[in-house]
CSV table of C-alpha atoms and ligand atoms in Angstrom, one decimal:
chain,number,residue,atom,x,y,z
O,16,MET,CA,0.0,0.0,0.0
O,17,ALA,CA,1.5,3.3,-1.0
O,18,HIS,CA,-0.4,5.6,1.3
O,19,ALA,CA,-1.3,6.1,5.0
O,20,LEU,CA,-5.0,6.4,4.6
O,21,ASP,CA,-6.0,3.6,7.0
O,22,ARG,CA,-2.8,3.0,8.8
O,23,HIS,CA,-0.3,4.7,11.1
O,24,LEU,CA,2.0,7.3,9.5
O,25,ALA,CA,5.4,6.5,11.0
O,26,LEU,CA,8.3,8.9,10.8
O,27,VAL,CA,11.9,7.5,10.9
O,28,GLY,CA,15.2,9.3,10.4
O,29,PHE,CA,18.4,10.3,11.9
O,30,MET,CA,18.8,12.5,15.0
O,31,GLY,CA,18.2,16.1,14.3
O,32,ALA,CA,16.0,15.4,11.2
O,33,GLY,CA,13.0,17.1,12.8
O,34,LYS,CA,10.7,14.1,13.3
O,35,SER,CA,9.2,15.5,16.4
O,36,THR,CA,8.5,19.0,15.1
O,37,LEU,CA,7.3,17.9,11.7
O,38,GLY,CA,5.4,14.9,13.1
O,39,ALA,CA,3.4,17.3,15.4
O,40,GLN,CA,2.7,19.6,12.4
O,41,ALA,CA,1.7,16.7,10.1
O,42,ALA,CA,-0.6,15.3,12.8
O,43,GLU,CA,-2.3,18.6,13.3
O,44,ARG,CA,-2.8,19.0,9.5
O,45,LEU,CA,-4.2,15.4,9.2
O,46,GLY,CA,-6.4,15.6,12.3
O,47,ARG,CA,-4.6,12.6,13.9
O,48,ARG,CA,-3.1,11.8,17.3
O,49,PHE,CA,0.6,12.4,17.5
O,50,VAL,CA,2.7,9.9,19.3
O,51,ASP,CA,6.3,10.9,19.9
O,52,LEU,CA,7.8,7.7,21.2
O,53,ASP,CA,10.8,9.2,23.1
O,54,ARG,CA,8.5,11.6,24.9
O,55,GLU,CA,6.1,8.7,25.7
O,56,LEU,CA,9.1,6.7,27.2
O,57,GLU,CA,10.2,9.7,29.2
O,58,ARG,CA,6.7,10.2,30.6
O,59,SER,CA,6.1,6.6,31.5
O,60,LEU,CA,9.6,6.2,33.1
O,61,ARG,CA,9.7,9.7,34.6
O,62,GLN,CA,13.2,10.0,33.3
O,63,THR,CA,14.8,11.9,30.4
O,64,ILE,CA,16.4,9.9,27.6
O,65,PRO,CA,20.0,10.8,28.8
O,66,GLN,CA,19.0,9.6,32.3
O,67,ILE,CA,17.7,6.3,30.9
O,68,PHE,CA,20.9,5.9,28.9
O,69,GLY,CA,23.0,6.8,31.9
O,70,ALA,CA,21.2,4.6,34.4
O,71,ARG,CA,20.4,1.5,32.3
O,72,GLY,CA,22.7,1.7,29.2
O,73,GLU,CA,21.8,1.6,25.5
O,74,ALA,CA,20.8,-2.1,25.4
O,75,ASP,CA,18.1,-1.6,28.0
O,76,PHE,CA,17.0,1.6,26.3
O,77,ARG,CA,16.5,-0.3,23.0
O,78,GLU,CA,14.3,-2.9,24.7
O,79,LEU,CA,12.2,-0.2,26.3
O,80,GLU,CA,12.0,1.6,23.0
O,81,ALA,CA,10.9,-1.6,21.2
O,82,GLU,CA,8.2,-2.3,23.7
O,83,ALA,CA,6.8,1.2,23.3
O,84,ALA,CA,7.1,1.1,19.5
O,85,LEU,CA,5.3,-2.2,19.2
O,86,GLU,CA,2.5,-1.1,21.6
O,87,ALA,CA,2.0,2.2,19.6
O,88,LEU,CA,2.2,0.6,16.2
O,89,ALA,CA,0.0,-2.4,16.8
O,90,ASN,CA,-2.9,-0.5,18.4
O,91,GLY,CA,-5.2,2.5,18.1
O,92,SER,CA,-6.7,4.5,15.4
O,93,PRO,CA,-4.3,5.7,12.7
O,94,ALA,CA,-1.9,8.1,14.2
O,95,VAL,CA,1.3,9.9,13.3
O,96,VAL,CA,4.1,8.1,15.2
O,97,ALA,CA,7.6,9.6,15.4
O,98,LEU,CA,10.4,7.1,16.3
O,99,GLY,CA,13.8,7.8,17.7
O,100,GLY,CA,16.7,7.8,15.3
O,101,GLY,CA,18.0,4.4,16.3
O,102,ALA,CA,14.7,2.6,16.4
O,103,VAL,CA,15.2,1.1,13.0
O,104,GLU,CA,18.2,-0.9,14.3
O,105,THR,CA,15.7,-3.2,16.1
O,106,GLU,CA,14.4,-6.0,13.8
O,107,GLN,CA,11.1,-6.3,15.7
O,108,ILE,CA,10.4,-2.6,15.1
O,109,ARG,CA,11.2,-2.8,11.4
O,110,ARG,CA,8.7,-5.7,11.2
O,111,ALA,CA,6.0,-3.8,13.0
O,112,LEU,CA,6.6,-0.8,10.7
O,113,ARG,CA,6.1,-3.1,7.7
O,114,GLU,CA,2.9,-4.6,9.1
O,115,HIS,CA,1.2,-1.6,10.7
O,116,ALA,CA,2.5,1.6,9.2
O,117,PHE,CA,3.2,3.6,6.1
O,118,THR,CA,6.7,4.8,6.9
O,119,VAL,CA,8.3,8.0,5.8
O,120,HIS,CA,12.0,8.7,6.1
O,121,VAL,CA,12.5,12.3,7.2
O,122,GLU,CA,15.9,12.7,5.5
O,123,ILE,CA,18.8,14.8,6.7
O,124,ASP,CA,22.4,15.0,5.8
O,125,PRO,CA,24.8,14.3,8.7
O,126,ALA,CA,26.6,17.6,8.6
O,127,THR,CA,23.3,19.6,9.0
O,128,ALA,CA,22.2,17.1,11.7
O,129,TRP,CA,25.4,17.6,13.6
O,130,ILE,CA,25.0,21.4,13.4
O,131,ARG,CA,21.5,21.0,14.9
O,132,VAL,CA,22.2,18.5,17.7
O,133,GLY,CA,25.9,17.8,18.0
O,134,GLY,CA,27.2,18.2,21.6
O,135,GLY,CA,23.7,18.6,22.9
O,136,ASP,CA,22.0,16.3,25.4
O,137,ARG,CA,21.6,13.3,23.0
O,138,PRO,CA,23.8,10.5,24.3
O,139,LEU,CA,24.8,9.4,20.8
O,140,ALA,CA,25.5,12.9,19.5
O,141,GLN,CA,28.6,13.7,21.5
O,142,ASP,CA,31.4,12.8,19.1
O,143,GLU,CA,31.3,14.1,15.5
O,144,GLN,CA,33.1,11.2,13.9
O,145,SER,CA,31.0,8.4,15.5
O,146,PHE,CA,27.9,10.5,14.7
O,147,HIS,CA,28.8,10.4,11.0
O,148,GLU,CA,29.5,6.7,11.2
O,149,LEU,CA,26.2,6.0,12.8
O,150,HIS,CA,24.5,7.9,10.0
O,151,GLU,CA,26.2,5.8,7.4
O,152,GLN,CA,25.5,2.6,9.2
O,153,ARG,CA,21.7,3.4,9.6
O,154,SER,CA,21.1,4.9,6.1
O,155,PRO,CA,20.4,1.5,4.5
O,156,LEU,CA,17.9,0.7,7.4
O,157,TYR,CA,16.0,3.9,6.8
O,158,ASP,CA,15.8,2.9,3.0
O,159,GLU,CA,14.7,-0.6,3.9
O,160,VAL,CA,11.7,0.5,6.1
O,161,ALA,CA,10.5,3.7,4.4
O,162,GLN,CA,8.1,3.8,1.5
O,163,ALA,CA,8.7,7.5,1.0
O,164,VAL,CA,11.2,10.2,1.7
O,165,ALA,CA,10.4,13.7,2.8
O,166,HIS,CA,12.1,16.8,4.0
O,167,ASP,CA,9.3,19.0,5.2
O,168,VAL,CA,5.7,18.9,6.4
O,169,ASP,CA,4.2,19.3,2.9
O,170,GLY,CA,6.4,16.4,1.8
O,171,ILE,CA,5.1,14.2,4.7
O,172,VAL,CA,1.5,15.0,3.9
O,173,LEU,CA,2.0,14.3,0.2
O,174,ALA,CA,3.6,11.0,1.0
O,175,ALA,CA,0.8,10.1,3.4
O,176,ALA,CA,-1.7,10.6,0.6
O,177,GLY,CA,0.3,8.5,-1.8
O,178,ILE,CA,1.3,11.4,-3.9
O,179,GLU,CA,4.7,11.6,-5.6
O,180,LEU,CA,5.6,15.0,-7.2
O,181,GLU,CA,8.7,15.2,-9.2
O,182,GLU,CA,9.8,16.8,-12.4
O,183,GLY,CA,10.4,13.9,-14.9
O,184,LEU,CA,8.4,11.4,-12.8
O,185,LEU,CA,6.6,10.0,-15.8
O,186,ALA,CA,9.8,8.3,-16.9
O,187,ARG,CA,10.0,6.5,-13.6
O,188,LEU,CA,6.4,5.3,-13.6
O,189,PRO,CA,7.4,1.7,-14.5
O,190,GLU,CA,9.3,1.5,-11.2
O,191,LEU,CA,6.2,2.6,-9.3
O,192,VAL,CA,3.5,0.4,-10.8
O,193,ASP,CA,3.9,-3.3,-11.1
O,194,GLY,CA,1.9,-6.4,-11.8
O,195,ASP,CA,-1.0,-6.5,-14.3
O,196,VAL,CA,-1.8,-3.0,-15.6
O,197,GLU,CA,-4.1,-1.4,-18.1
O,198,VAL,CA,-3.8,2.3,-19.0
O,199,VAL,CA,-6.9,4.5,-19.5
O,200,ALA,CA,-5.8,7.7,-21.3
O,201,ASP,CA,-7.2,10.8,-22.8
O,202,ALA,CA,-6.8,10.5,-26.6
O,203,THR,CA,-5.5,14.1,-26.8
O,204,VAL,CA,-2.8,13.3,-24.3
O,205,LEU,CA,-1.9,10.2,-26.2
O,206,ALA,CA,-1.3,12.4,-29.3
O,207,LEU,CA,1.3,14.3,-27.3
O,208,HIS,CA,2.9,11.7,-25.0
O,209,ARG,CA,3.8,8.0,-25.2
O,210,PRO,CA,1.7,5.9,-22.9
O,211,PRO,CA,3.5,5.9,-19.6
O,212,LEU,CA,3.7,2.1,-19.4
O,213,GLU,CA,4.1,-0.9,-21.8
O,214,ALA,CA,0.5,-2.1,-21.3
O,215,PRO,CA,-2.9,-2.2,-23.0
O,216,VAL,CA,-4.2,1.3,-23.6
O,217,HIS,CA,-7.9,2.4,-23.6
O,218,ALA,CA,-8.3,5.8,-25.1
O,219,LEU,CA,-11.0,8.2,-24.0
O,220,ARG,CA,-12.4,11.3,-25.6
O,221,GLY,CA,-11.2,14.4,-23.9
O,222,GLY,CA,-13.1,16.4,-21.4
O,223,GLU,CA,-16.5,15.7,-20.0
O,224,GLU,CA,-17.4,13.4,-22.9
O,225,ALA,CA,-15.3,10.7,-21.2
O,226,LYS,CA,-17.6,10.8,-18.2
O,227,SER,CA,-20.6,9.0,-19.6
O,228,LEU,CA,-22.2,5.8,-18.6
O,229,GLY,CA,-21.8,4.6,-22.2
O,230,ALA,CA,-18.1,5.2,-22.1
O,231,VAL,CA,-17.6,3.6,-18.7
O,232,GLU,CA,-19.6,0.5,-19.8
O,233,ARG,CA,-17.5,0.2,-22.9
O,234,LEU,CA,-14.4,0.4,-20.7
O,235,TRP,CA,-15.7,-2.2,-18.2
O,236,ARG,CA,-16.3,-4.6,-21.1
O,237,GLU,CA,-12.9,-4.0,-22.6
O,238,LEU,CA,-10.9,-4.4,-19.4
O,239,ARG,CA,-9.2,-7.8,-18.9
O,240,LEU,CA,-7.6,-7.2,-15.5
O,241,GLY,CA,-8.0,-9.5,-12.6
O,242,ARG,CA,-8.7,-8.3,-9.0
O,243,ASP,CA,-5.1,-7.7,-8.4
O,244,GLY,CA,-4.7,-5.7,-11.6
O,245,THR,CA,-4.2,-1.9,-11.6
O,246,ILE,CA,-5.8,0.8,-13.8
O,247,VAL,CA,-3.5,3.6,-14.6
O,248,ALA,CA,-5.4,6.9,-15.5
O,249,PHE,CA,-3.4,9.2,-17.7
O,250,GLY,CA,-5.1,12.5,-18.5
O,251,GLY,CA,-6.8,15.4,-17.0
O,252,GLY,CA,-9.5,15.5,-14.3
O,253,CYS,CA,-12.2,14.0,-16.5
O,254,THR,CA,-10.0,11.0,-17.3
O,255,THR,CA,-9.0,10.4,-13.7
O,256,ASP,CA,-12.7,10.9,-12.6
O,257,MET,CA,-13.9,8.3,-15.1
O,258,ALA,CA,-11.0,5.8,-14.9
O,259,GLY,CA,-11.1,6.1,-11.1
O,260,PHE,CA,-14.8,5.3,-11.2
O,261,ALA,CA,-14.2,2.3,-13.5
O,262,ALA,CA,-11.6,1.2,-11.0
O,263,ALA,CA,-14.0,1.6,-8.1
O,264,THR,CA,-16.7,-0.5,-9.8
O,265,TYR,CA,-14.9,-3.0,-12.1
O,266,LEU,CA,-14.9,-6.5,-10.3
O,267,ARG,CA,-16.2,-4.6,-7.3
O,268,GLY,CA,-13.1,-2.5,-7.1
O,269,VAL,CA,-9.5,-2.7,-8.4
O,270,PRO,CA,-6.6,-0.5,-7.4
O,271,TRP,CA,-5.8,2.5,-9.6
O,272,VAL,CA,-3.0,5.0,-10.1
O,273,ALA,CA,-3.6,8.5,-11.2
O,274,VAL,CA,-1.2,10.2,-13.5
O,275,PRO,CA,-2.8,13.7,-14.0
O,276,THR,CA,-1.6,15.8,-17.0
O,277,THR,CA,-3.4,19.1,-16.3
O,278,LEU,CA,-3.0,21.6,-13.5
O,279,VAL,CA,-6.5,21.0,-12.2
O,280,GLY,CA,-5.9,17.3,-12.3
O,281,GLN,CA,-2.6,17.6,-10.5
O,282,VAL,CA,-3.7,19.9,-7.7
O,283,ASP,CA,-7.2,18.7,-7.3
O,284,ALA,CA,-9.1,16.1,-9.3
O,285,ALA,CA,-6.5,13.3,-8.9
O,286,ILE,CA,-6.0,13.7,-5.2
O,287,GLY,CA,-8.2,12.0,-2.6
O,288,GLY,CA,-10.2,9.5,-4.6
O,289,LYS,CA,-13.2,11.4,-5.7
O,290,THR,CA,-14.4,9.6,-8.8
O,291,ALA,CA,-17.5,10.1,-10.9
O,292,ILE,CA,-19.4,10.1,-14.2
O,293,ASN,CA,-22.1,12.4,-15.3
O,294,LEU,CA,-25.8,11.9,-15.9
O,295,PRO,CA,-27.8,13.9,-18.4
O,296,GLU,CA,-29.3,15.6,-15.3
O,297,GLY,CA,-26.0,16.9,-14.0
O,298,LYS,CA,-22.3,16.5,-13.4
O,299,ASN,CA,-20.8,13.9,-11.1
O,300,LEU,CA,-24.1,12.5,-10.1
O,301,VAL,CA,-22.8,8.9,-10.0
O,302,GLY,CA,-19.5,8.1,-8.4
O,303,ALA,CA,-17.5,6.6,-5.6
O,304,PHE,CA,-14.8,7.5,-3.2
O,305,HIS,CA,-11.9,5.3,-4.2
O,306,TRP,CA,-8.5,6.4,-3.1
O,307,PRO,CA,-5.8,5.9,-5.7
O,308,GLU,CA,-2.9,3.6,-4.7
O,309,ARG,CA,-0.7,6.4,-5.9
O,310,THR,CA,-0.9,9.8,-7.6
O,311,ALA,CA,2.2,10.4,-9.8
O,312,ILE,CA,2.5,14.1,-10.5
O,313,ASP,CA,5.0,15.2,-13.1
O,314,PRO,CA,4.9,19.0,-13.4
O,315,ALA,CA,6.8,18.7,-16.8
O,316,LEU,CA,3.6,17.4,-18.3
O,317,LEU,CA,2.1,20.9,-18.0
O,318,GLU,CA,4.6,22.1,-20.6
O,319,THR,CA,2.3,20.9,-23.4
O,320,LEU,CA,-0.6,23.0,-22.1
O,321,PRO,CA,-1.5,26.0,-24.3
O,322,PRO,CA,0.0,29.3,-23.2
O,323,GLU,CA,-3.2,30.6,-21.6
O,324,GLU,CA,-3.5,27.5,-19.5
O,325,GLN,CA,0.2,27.9,-18.5
O,326,ARG,CA,-0.7,31.4,-17.3
O,327,THR,CA,-3.6,30.0,-15.4
O,328,SER,CA,-1.2,27.6,-13.8
O,329,ALA,CA,0.7,30.6,-12.5
O,330,THR,CA,-2.4,32.2,-11.1
O,331,PRO,CA,-3.9,30.0,-8.4
O,332,SER,CA,-7.4,31.5,-8.3
O,333,ARG,CA,-8.3,30.9,-12.0
O,334,THR,CA,-9.5,27.6,-13.4
O,335,ARG,CA,-8.3,25.7,-16.5
O,336,SER,CA,-10.0,26.3,-19.8
O,337,ARG,CA,-11.4,23.4,-21.7
O,338,ARG,CA,-9.2,23.7,-24.7
O,339,PRO,CA,-7.1,20.6,-25.4
O,340,ALA,CA,-3.4,20.6,-24.9
O,341,THR,CA,-1.7,21.4,-28.2
O,342,THR,CA,1.4,23.5,-27.9
O,343,THR,CA,4.5,23.9,-25.9
O,344,ALA,CA,4.9,27.0,-23.9
O,345,PRO,CA,8.0,28.3,-21.9
O,346,ALA,CA,8.6,26.4,-18.7
O,347,THR,CA,9.0,29.8,-16.9
O,348,ALA,CA,5.2,30.3,-17.2
O,349,ARG,CA,4.5,27.2,-15.2
O,350,ARG,CA,3.7,27.1,-11.6
O,351,SER,CA,6.8,26.3,-9.7
O,352,PRO,CA,7.1,22.7,-8.3
O,353,SER,CA,7.2,24.0,-4.8
O,354,ALA,CA,3.9,26.0,-5.3
O,355,CYS,CA,2.4,23.0,-6.9
O,356,SER,CA,3.6,20.9,-4.0
O,357,ARG,CA,2.0,23.3,-1.4
O,358,ARG,CA,-1.2,23.3,-3.3
O,359,CYS,CA,-1.2,19.4,-3.7
O,360,ALA,CA,-0.3,19.0,0.0
O,361,SER,CA,-3.2,21.3,1.1
O,362,ARG,CA,-5.6,19.3,-1.1
O,363,ALA,CA,-4.3,16.0,0.2
O,364,ARG,CA,-4.6,17.2,3.8
O,365,THR,CA,-8.2,18.2,3.3
O,366,ARG,CA,-9.1,14.9,1.6
O,367,LEU,CA,-7.2,12.8,4.2
O,368,ARG,CA,-8.9,14.6,7.0
O,369,SER,CA,-12.3,14.1,5.5
O,370,THR,CA,-12.0,10.5,4.5
O,371,ARG,CA,-12.8,7.8,7.1
O,372,CYS,CA,-12.0,4.4,5.8
O,373,CYS,CA,-12.9,0.9,6.9
O,374,ASP,CA,-10.1,-0.6,9.0
O,375,ARG,CA,-7.6,-2.3,6.8
O,376,SER,CA,-9.2,-2.6,3.4
O,377,PRO,CA,-8.7,-0.1,0.6
O,378,CYS,CA,-11.3,2.6,0.5
O,379,ALA,CA,-13.8,1.4,-2.0
O,380,SER,CA,-17.1,2.6,-0.6
O,381,THR,CA,-19.6,3.5,-3.4
O,382,ALA,CA,-21.7,5.5,-1.0
O,383,MET,CA,-22.0,9.2,-1.8
O,384,PRO,CA,-22.4,11.5,1.1
O,385,PRO,CA,-25.4,13.8,1.3
O,386,GLY,CA,-24.7,17.5,0.6
O,387,PRO,CA,-23.7,18.6,-2.9
O,388,HIS,CA,-24.7,15.3,-4.3
O,389,SER,CA,-28.1,15.1,-2.7
O,390,ARG,CA,-31.3,15.2,-4.8
O,391,ALA,CA,-31.9,18.9,-3.9
O,392,THR,CA,-28.9,20.0,-5.9
O,393,ARG,CA,-30.0,18.0,-8.9
O,394,ASN,CA,-32.8,20.5,-9.3
O,395,PRO,CA,-31.4,23.1,-11.7
O,396,SER,CA,-33.1,25.9,-9.7
O,397,THR,CA,-31.2,25.0,-6.6
O,398,ALA,CA,-27.9,23.8,-8.1
O,399,ARG,CA,-25.3,26.4,-7.3
O,400,ARG,CA,-23.1,27.6,-10.2
O,401,GLY,CA,-19.8,25.9,-10.1
O,402,SER,CA,-20.9,23.2,-7.6
O,403,SER,CA,-19.8,19.7,-8.4
O,404,CYS,CA,-23.4,18.9,-9.5
O,405,SER,CA,-24.2,21.8,-11.8
O,406,ARG,CA,-26.5,20.9,-14.6
O,407,LEU,CA,-25.2,20.6,-18.1
O,408,PRO,CA,-27.2,20.0,-21.3
O,409,ALA,CA,-27.8,16.3,-22.0
O,410,SER,CA,-26.6,16.8,-25.5
O,411,ARG,CA,-23.1,17.3,-24.2
O,412,TRP,CA,-22.7,13.6,-23.4
O,413,PRO,CA,-23.1,11.1,-26.2
O,414,ALA,CA,-24.2,7.6,-25.1
O,415,SER,CA,-20.9,6.0,-25.8
O,416,ASN,CA,-17.6,7.7,-26.4
O,417,CYS,CA,-14.9,5.4,-25.3
O,418,LEU,CA,-12.8,5.1,-28.4
O,419,SER,CA,-12.1,1.5,-28.9
O,420,SER,CA,-8.4,0.9,-28.7
O,421,ARG,CA,-7.9,-1.8,-26.2
O,422,TYR,CA,-4.6,-2.8,-27.6
O,423,ALA,CA,-3.6,0.5,-29.1
O,424,ARG,CA,0.2,0.4,-29.3
O,425,PRO,CA,2.3,3.1,-27.5
O,426,SER,CA,2.8,6.0,-29.9
O,427,THR,CA,6.4,6.8,-30.7
O,428,ARG,CA,5.9,10.5,-30.1
S,501,S3P,C1,18.7,8.0,19.4
S,501,S3P,C2,17.9,9.1,18.9
S,501,S3P,C3,17.1,9.9,19.9
S,501,S3P,C4,16.8,9.1,21.1
S,501,S3P,C5,18.0,8.5,21.7
S,501,S3P,C6,18.7,7.5,20.7
S,501,S3P,C7,19.5,7.3,18.3
S,501,S3P,O1,15.9,10.3,19.2
S,501,S3P,O2,15.9,8.0,20.8
S,501,S3P,O3,18.8,9.5,22.1
S,501,S3P,O4,19.9,6.2,18.6
S,501,S3P,O5,19.7,7.8,17.2
S,501,S3P,P1,15.9,11.4,18.1
S,501,S3P,O6,16.2,10.8,16.8
S,501,S3P,O7,14.6,12.0,18.1
S,501,S3P,O8,17.0,12.4,18.4
């Protein structure tokens, strides 16, 4: 599982990485309990960490640390759990992390860590050389247990939501998605980019036309995936809405990965598992909450948006136009990756906070909550402009518009 939706979010990393500070901030943003294991130990033993080390020695400290970690990780509602820098040395803790948590490595280079904590009260941060050696010795253990790496609170929230944001990420997609895969892609996007994976491709018409019952039925019938297979959605918000809905319903739900190619897709639609198709009576009237296993965001994909959409990207309050992506505009007009990351993290936080999932299973509930999706808003006189259920003319959505291309070969462009 590539997100922390229904499990603990554990933070590991070397001394001085900021696990306690960032963990508290992440917990606050996600509306979760924060468990700082060292502070818990200090509270229960009524001794500080240096006192525990001094009175009992490191070996005893590791046992106490393991007990506290196993207790915290095996129980309770999903929390944010910060572990001490050396906790990963204990095999039992590594196993508990694998079983019960989504683990993020809060990374820090040893020189910065030494500046922050060297010579302070941490028993293992007294001698600079052994501090560096310890860092080197533990690095492979952090890599082994962590499913994601982060350096700040936005990075932690993004990781918790299963979001990877990186310039050029598209090229790394084959590393992130394995097993049986089929790609559902916007035909316009396929004219501009090779399919991101060597897999069967189903092309959809661009825009809202993809979100019809006819199109989704066609897709259901074309898919050959088993329950363990993964749908990869490659396109804008309409593609991810429709492909995500197909994933939520096909075989009673299969995993999916969102690869959004538009700004609105990247900072909103592909985050948090809102999936839907339209009815002639209104937009998004049938759907499901089905959290993507991953959302892979490559800001470089926005380079093919037309210039006015690039400008929109740089102006957060405006929305994307419906024009298809056709030209290449200067990268300077694009929103910066850090702005994009803040926007995505904020959306991810909102959706993580508002999603309550069943215990251990992936979130595949097909229930729609009341509110904007309720009958009342289907009435055009009460539908608010711009709400997710605003009425659009029935003629906008042909009965079937999934272009048949089950085994369309990857384009060479
Ligand atoms: C330790 C790190 C400390 C604390 C103890 C041992 C370590 O926690 O658990 O001093 O072995 O690296 P922080 O990583 O929060 O400093």
